[in-house]
PDB file of C-alpha atoms in Angstrom:
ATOM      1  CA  UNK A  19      71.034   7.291-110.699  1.00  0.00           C
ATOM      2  CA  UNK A  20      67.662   7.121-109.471  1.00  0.00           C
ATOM      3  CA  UNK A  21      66.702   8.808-105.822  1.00  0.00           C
ATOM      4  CA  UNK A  22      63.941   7.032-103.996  1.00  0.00           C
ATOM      5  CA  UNK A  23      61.797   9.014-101.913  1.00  0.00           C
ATOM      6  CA  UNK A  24      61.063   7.867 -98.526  1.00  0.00           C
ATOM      7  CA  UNK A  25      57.404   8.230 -98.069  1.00  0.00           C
ATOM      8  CA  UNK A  26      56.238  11.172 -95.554  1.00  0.00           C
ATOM      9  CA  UNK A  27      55.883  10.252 -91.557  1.00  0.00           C
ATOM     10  CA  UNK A  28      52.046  11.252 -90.754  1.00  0.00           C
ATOM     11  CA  UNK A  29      52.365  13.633 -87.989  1.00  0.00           C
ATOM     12  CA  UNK A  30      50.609  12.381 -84.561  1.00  0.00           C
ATOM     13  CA  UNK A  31      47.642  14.860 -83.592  1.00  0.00           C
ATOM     14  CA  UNK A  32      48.684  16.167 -80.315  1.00  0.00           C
ATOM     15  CA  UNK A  33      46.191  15.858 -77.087  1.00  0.00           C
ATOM     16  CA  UNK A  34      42.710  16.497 -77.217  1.00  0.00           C
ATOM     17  CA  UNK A  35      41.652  19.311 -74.139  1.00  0.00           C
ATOM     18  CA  UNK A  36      38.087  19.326 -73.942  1.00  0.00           C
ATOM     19  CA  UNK A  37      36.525  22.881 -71.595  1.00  0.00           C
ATOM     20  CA  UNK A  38      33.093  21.838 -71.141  1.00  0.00           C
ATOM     21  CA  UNK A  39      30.496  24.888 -71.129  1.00  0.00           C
ATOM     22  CA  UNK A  40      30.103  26.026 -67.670  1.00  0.00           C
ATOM     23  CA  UNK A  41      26.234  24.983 -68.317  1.00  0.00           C
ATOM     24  CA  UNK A  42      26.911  21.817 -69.379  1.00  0.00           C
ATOM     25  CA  UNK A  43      29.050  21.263 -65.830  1.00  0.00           C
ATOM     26  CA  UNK A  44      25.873  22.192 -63.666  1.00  0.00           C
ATOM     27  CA  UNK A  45      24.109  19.688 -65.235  1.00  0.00           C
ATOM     28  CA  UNK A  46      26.517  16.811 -65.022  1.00  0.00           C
ATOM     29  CA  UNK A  47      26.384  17.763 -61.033  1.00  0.00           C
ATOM     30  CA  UNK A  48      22.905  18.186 -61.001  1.00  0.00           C
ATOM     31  CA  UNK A  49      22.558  14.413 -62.499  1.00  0.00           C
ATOM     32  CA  UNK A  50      24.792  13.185 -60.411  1.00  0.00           C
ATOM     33  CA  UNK A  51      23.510  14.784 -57.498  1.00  0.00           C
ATOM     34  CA  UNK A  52      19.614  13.536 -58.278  1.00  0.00           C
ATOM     35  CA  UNK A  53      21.262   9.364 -59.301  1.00  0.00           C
ATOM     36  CA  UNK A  54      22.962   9.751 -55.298  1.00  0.00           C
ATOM     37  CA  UNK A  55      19.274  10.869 -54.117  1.00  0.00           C
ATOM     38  CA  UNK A  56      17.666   8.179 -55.708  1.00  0.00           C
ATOM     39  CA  UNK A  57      20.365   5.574 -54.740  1.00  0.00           C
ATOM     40  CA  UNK A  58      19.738   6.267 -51.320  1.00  0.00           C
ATOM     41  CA  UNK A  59      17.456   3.357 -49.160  1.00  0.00           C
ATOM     42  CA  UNK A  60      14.032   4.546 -47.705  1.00  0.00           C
ATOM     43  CA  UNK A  61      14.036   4.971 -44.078  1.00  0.00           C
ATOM     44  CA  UNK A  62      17.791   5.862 -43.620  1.00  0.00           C
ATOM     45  CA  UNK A  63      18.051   9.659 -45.303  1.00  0.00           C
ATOM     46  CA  UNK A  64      19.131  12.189 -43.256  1.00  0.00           C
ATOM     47  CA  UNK A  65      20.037   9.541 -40.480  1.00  0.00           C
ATOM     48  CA  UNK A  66      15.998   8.865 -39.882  1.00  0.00           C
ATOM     49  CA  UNK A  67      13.950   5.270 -39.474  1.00  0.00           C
ATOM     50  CA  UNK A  68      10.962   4.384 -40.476  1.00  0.00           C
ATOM     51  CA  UNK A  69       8.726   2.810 -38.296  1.00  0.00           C
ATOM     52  CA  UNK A  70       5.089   1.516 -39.276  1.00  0.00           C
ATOM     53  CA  UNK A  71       2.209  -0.077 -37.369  1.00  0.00           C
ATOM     54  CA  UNK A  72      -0.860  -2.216 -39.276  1.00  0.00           C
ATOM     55  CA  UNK A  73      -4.329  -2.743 -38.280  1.00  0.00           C
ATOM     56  CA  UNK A  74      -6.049  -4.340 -40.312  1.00  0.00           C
ATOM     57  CA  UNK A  75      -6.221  -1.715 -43.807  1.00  0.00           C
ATOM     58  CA  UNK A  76      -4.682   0.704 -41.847  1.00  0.00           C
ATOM     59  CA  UNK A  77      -1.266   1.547 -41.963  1.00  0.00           C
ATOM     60  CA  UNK A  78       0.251   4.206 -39.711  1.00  0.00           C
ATOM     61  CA  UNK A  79       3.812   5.500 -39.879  1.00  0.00           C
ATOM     62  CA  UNK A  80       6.498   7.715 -38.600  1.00  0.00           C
ATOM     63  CA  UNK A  81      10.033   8.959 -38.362  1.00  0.00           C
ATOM     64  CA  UNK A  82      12.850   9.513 -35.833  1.00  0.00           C
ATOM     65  CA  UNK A  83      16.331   9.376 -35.985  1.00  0.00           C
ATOM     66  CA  UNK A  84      17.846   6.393 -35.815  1.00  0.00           C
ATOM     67  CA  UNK A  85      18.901   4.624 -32.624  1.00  0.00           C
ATOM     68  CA  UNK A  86      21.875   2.801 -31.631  1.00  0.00           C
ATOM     69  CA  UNK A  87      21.630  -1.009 -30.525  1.00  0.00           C
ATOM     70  CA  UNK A  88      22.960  -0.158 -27.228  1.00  0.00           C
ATOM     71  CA  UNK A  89      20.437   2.546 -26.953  1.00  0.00           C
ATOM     72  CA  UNK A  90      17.293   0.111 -28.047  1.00  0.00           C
ATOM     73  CA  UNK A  91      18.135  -2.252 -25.485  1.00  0.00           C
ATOM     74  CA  UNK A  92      18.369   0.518 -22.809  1.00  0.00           C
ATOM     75  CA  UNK A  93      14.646   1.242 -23.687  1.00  0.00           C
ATOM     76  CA  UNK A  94      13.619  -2.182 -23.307  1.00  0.00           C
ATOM     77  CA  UNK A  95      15.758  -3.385 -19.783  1.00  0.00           C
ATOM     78  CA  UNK A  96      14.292  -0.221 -19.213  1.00  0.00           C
ATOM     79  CA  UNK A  97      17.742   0.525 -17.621  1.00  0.00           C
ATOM     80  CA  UNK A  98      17.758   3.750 -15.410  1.00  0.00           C
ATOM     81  CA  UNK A  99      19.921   6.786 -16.376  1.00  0.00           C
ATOM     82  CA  UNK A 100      23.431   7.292 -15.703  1.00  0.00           C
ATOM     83  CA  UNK A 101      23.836   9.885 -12.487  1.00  0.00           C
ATOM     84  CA  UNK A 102      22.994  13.428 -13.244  1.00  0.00           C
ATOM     85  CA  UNK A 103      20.311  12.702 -14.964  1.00  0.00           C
ATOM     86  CA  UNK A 104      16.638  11.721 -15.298  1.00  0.00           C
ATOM     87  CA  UNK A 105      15.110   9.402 -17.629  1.00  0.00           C
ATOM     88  CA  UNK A 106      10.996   9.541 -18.502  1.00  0.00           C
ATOM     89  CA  UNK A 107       9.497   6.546 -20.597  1.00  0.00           C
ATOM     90  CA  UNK A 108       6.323   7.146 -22.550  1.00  0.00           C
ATOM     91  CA  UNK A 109       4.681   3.822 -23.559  1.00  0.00           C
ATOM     92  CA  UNK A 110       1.868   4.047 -26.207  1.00  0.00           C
ATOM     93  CA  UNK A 111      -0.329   0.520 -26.431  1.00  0.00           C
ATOM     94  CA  UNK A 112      -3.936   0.867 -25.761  1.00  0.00           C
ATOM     95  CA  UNK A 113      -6.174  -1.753 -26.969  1.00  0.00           C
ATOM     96  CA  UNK A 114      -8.424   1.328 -28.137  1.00  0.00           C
ATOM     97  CA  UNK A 115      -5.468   3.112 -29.978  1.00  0.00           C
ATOM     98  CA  UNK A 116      -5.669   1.804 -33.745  1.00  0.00           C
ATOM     99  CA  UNK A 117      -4.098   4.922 -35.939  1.00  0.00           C
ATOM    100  CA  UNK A 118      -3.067   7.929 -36.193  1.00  0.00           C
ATOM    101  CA  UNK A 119      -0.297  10.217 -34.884  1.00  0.00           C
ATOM    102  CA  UNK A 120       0.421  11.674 -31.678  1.00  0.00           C
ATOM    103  CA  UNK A 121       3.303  14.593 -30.788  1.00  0.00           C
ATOM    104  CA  UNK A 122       4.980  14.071 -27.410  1.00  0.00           C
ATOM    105  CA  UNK A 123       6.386  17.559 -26.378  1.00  0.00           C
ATOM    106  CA  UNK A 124       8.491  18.450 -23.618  1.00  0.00           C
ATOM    107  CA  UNK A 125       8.963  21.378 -21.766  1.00  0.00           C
ATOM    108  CA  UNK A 126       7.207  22.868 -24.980  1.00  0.00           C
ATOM    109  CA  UNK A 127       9.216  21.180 -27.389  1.00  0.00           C
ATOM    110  CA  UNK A 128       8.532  18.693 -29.950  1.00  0.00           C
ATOM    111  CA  UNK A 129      10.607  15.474 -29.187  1.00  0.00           C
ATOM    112  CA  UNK A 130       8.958  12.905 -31.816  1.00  0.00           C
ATOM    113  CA  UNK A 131       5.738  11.573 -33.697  1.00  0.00           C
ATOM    114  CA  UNK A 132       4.372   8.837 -31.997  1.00  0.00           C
ATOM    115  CA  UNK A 133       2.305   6.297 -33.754  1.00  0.00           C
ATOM    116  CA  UNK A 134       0.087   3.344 -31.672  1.00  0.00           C
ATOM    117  CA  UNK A 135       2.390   0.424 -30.210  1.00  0.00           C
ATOM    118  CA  UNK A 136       5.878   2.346 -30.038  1.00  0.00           C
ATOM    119  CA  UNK A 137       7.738   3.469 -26.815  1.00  0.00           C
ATOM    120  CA  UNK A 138      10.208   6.318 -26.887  1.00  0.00           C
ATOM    121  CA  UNK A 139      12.753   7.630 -23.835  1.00  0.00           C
ATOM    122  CA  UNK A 140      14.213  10.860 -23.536  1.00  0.00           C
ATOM    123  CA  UNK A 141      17.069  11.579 -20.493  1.00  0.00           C
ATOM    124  CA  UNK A 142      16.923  15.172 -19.094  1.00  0.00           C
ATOM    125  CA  UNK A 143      18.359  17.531 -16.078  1.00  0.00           C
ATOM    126  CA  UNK A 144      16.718  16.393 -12.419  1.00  0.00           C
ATOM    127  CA  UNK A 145      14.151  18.365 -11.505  1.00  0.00           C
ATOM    128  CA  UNK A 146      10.515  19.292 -13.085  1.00  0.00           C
ATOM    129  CA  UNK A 147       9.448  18.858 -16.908  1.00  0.00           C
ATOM    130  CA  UNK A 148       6.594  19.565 -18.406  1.00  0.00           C
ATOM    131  CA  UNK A 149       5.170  16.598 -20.502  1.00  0.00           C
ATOM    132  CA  UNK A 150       2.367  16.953 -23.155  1.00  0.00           C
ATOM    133  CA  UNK A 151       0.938  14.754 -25.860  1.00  0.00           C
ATOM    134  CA  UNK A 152      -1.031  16.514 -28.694  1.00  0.00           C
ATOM    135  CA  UNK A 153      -4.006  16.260 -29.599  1.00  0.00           C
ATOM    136  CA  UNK A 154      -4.442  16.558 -25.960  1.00  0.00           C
ATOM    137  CA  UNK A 155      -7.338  15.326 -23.456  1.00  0.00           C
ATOM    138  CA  UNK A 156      -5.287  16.711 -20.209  1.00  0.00           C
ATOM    139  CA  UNK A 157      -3.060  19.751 -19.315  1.00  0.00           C
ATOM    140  CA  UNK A 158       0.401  18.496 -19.181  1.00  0.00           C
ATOM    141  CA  UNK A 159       2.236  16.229 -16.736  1.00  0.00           C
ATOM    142  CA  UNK A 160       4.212  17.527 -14.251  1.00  0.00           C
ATOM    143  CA  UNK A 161       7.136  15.512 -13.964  1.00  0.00           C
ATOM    144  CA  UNK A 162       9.289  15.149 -11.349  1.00  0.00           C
ATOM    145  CA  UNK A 163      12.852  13.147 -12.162  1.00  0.00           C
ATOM    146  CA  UNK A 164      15.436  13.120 -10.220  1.00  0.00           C
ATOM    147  CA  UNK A 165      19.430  11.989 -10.417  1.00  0.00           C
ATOM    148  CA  UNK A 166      19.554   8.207 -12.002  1.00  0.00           C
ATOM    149  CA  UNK A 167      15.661   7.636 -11.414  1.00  0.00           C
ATOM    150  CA  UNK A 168      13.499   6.397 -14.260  1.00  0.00           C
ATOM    151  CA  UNK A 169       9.847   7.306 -14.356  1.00  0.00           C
ATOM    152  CA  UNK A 170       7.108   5.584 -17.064  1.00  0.00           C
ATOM    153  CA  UNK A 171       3.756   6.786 -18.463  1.00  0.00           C
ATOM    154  CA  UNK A 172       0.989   5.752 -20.654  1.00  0.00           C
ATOM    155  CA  UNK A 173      -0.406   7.550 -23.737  1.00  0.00           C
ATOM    156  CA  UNK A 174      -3.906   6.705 -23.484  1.00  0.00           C
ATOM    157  CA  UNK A 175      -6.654   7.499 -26.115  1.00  0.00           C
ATOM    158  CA  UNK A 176      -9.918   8.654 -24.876  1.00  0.00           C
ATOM    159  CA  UNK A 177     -12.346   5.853 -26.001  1.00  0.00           C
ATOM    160  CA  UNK A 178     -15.584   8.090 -26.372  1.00  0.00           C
ATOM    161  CA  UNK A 179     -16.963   9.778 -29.390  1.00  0.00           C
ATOM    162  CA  UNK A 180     -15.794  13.035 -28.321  1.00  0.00           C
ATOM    163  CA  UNK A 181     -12.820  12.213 -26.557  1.00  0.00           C
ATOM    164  CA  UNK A 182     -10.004  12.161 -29.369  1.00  0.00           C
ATOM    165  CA  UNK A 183      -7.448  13.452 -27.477  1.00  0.00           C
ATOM    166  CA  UNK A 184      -4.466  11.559 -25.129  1.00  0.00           C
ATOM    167  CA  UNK A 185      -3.999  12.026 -21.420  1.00  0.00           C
ATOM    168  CA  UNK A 186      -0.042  10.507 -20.055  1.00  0.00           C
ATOM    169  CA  UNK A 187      -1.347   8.581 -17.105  1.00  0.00           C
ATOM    170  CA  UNK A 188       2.106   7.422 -14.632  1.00  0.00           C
ATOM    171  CA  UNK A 189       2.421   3.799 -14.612  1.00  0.00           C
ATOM    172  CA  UNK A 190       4.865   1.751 -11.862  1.00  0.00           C
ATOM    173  CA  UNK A 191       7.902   0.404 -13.721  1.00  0.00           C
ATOM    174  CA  UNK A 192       6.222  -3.198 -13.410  1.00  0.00           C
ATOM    175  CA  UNK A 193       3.276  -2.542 -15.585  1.00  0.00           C
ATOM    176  CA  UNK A 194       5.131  -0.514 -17.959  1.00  0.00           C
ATOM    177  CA  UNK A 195       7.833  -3.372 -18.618  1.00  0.00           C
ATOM    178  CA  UNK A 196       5.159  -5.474 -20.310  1.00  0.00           C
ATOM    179  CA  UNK A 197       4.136  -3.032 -22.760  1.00  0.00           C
ATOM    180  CA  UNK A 198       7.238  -1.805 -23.368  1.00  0.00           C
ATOM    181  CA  UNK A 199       8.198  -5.287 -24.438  1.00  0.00           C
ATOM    182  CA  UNK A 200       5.480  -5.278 -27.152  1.00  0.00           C
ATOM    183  CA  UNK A 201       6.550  -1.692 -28.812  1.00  0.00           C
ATOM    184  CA  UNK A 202       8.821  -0.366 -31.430  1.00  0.00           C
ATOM    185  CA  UNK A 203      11.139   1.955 -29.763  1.00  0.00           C
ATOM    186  CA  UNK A 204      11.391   4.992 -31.169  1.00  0.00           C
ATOM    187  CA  UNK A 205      14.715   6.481 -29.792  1.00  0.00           C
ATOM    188  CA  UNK A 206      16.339   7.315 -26.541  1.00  0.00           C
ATOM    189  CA  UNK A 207      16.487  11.057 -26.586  1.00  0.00           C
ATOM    190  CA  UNK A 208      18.923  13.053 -25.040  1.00  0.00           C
ATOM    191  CA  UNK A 209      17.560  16.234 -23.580  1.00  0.00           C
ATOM    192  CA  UNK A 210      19.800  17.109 -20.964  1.00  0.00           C
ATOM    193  CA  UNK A 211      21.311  20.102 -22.704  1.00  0.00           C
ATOM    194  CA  UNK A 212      18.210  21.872 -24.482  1.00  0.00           C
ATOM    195  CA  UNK A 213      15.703  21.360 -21.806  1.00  0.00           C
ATOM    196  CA  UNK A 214      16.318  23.026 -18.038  1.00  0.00           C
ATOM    197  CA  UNK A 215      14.132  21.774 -15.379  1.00  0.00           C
ATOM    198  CA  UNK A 216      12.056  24.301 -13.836  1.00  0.00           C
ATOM    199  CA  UNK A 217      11.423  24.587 -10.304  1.00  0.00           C
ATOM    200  CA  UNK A 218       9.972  22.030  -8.375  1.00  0.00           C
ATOM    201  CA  UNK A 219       8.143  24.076  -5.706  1.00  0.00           C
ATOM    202  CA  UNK A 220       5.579  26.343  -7.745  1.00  0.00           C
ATOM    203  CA  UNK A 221       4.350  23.390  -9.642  1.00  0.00           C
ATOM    204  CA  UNK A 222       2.106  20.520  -8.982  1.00  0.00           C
ATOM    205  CA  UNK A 223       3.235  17.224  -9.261  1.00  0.00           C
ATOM    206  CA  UNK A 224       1.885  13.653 -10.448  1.00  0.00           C
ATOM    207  CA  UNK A 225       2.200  10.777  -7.760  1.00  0.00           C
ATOM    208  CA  UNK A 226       3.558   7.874  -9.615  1.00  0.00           C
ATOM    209  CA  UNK A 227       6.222   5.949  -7.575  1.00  0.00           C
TER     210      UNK A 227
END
């Protein structure tokens, strides 16, 4: 009697476990890390838009964070402020501003890069604010705004060979309206927090209506 042998079951290998070196993890997260940067659109890292203005070869651009709808169209209705709080509009759209950049301060503090043919609003506390525009042609602008009231001025470039600097000259509403309709808007910054009016009676102020 002959005894047939059943031929052996191959034994399944059991699951792989893989522990990458701790090196080789920092550089899959550094990868990954540099694709995300990469993947990301121009003009929209770190919540900021681009904005750009031609003439002719020359191209001129800046950045500020990016604005709500709602908030663009406040700029140009040029809508006034909500109670408790004052609203300046600087306007910049010469016919002799081309190029370059211009930083609009307030109360000593940078608000944003202005570039020619772009408007920008900022809300703040009533009372008195300092506004500046560097490079600068002026001392600053004594600004007086008070609860719901909207004020405008004009960035204007001196025009002679040795005036390179801007002066804010206070424009009515009316006037201001126009120009704002041909600008970029830039953002409608609110300031009402970070900036504290100073008081109104040891400083001069500008007469616009």
């Amino acid at each position: 009697m002959s005894i047939q042998r059943q031929p052996a079951t191959p034994s399944r290998p059991g699951p792989i476990t893989f522990a990458p070196h701790p090196a080789t993890m920092a550089c899959l997260v550094l990868a990954t890390g540099l694709l995300t940067a990469c993947g990301t659109p121009a003009g929209t890292r770190g919540a900021q838009a681009e904005s750009c203005y031609r003439h002719g070869p020359i191209r001129t651009c800046t950045s500020a964070p990016t604005s709500t709808p709602a908030q663009i169209q406040a700029v140009y209705r040029m809508a006034p402020p909500p109670a408790g709080r004052g609203r300046a509009l600087i306007v910049r759209n010469h016919w002799a501003d081309a190029h370059g950049h211009a930083m609009l301060q307030l109360d000593g503090q940078t608000l944003v890069d202005t570039i020619p043919c772009t408007v920008v609003a900022v809300d703040v506390l009533p009372g008195v604010h300092q506004l500046q525009i560097e490079p600068a042609a002026s001392a600053s602008v004594s600004a007086q705004l008070g609860s719901g009231q909207l004020r405008a001025w004009r960035a204007v470039r001196g025009s002679g060979p040795k005036q390179r600097g801007f002066t804010l000259e206070p424009i009515d509403l009316a006037d201001a309206r126009a120009l704002v309709q041909e600008c970029r808007v830039l953002g409608l910054i609110d300031r009402t927090s970070s900036s504290p009016p100073k008081a109104p009676a040891r400083l001069k102020l500008d007469d616009a209506s």
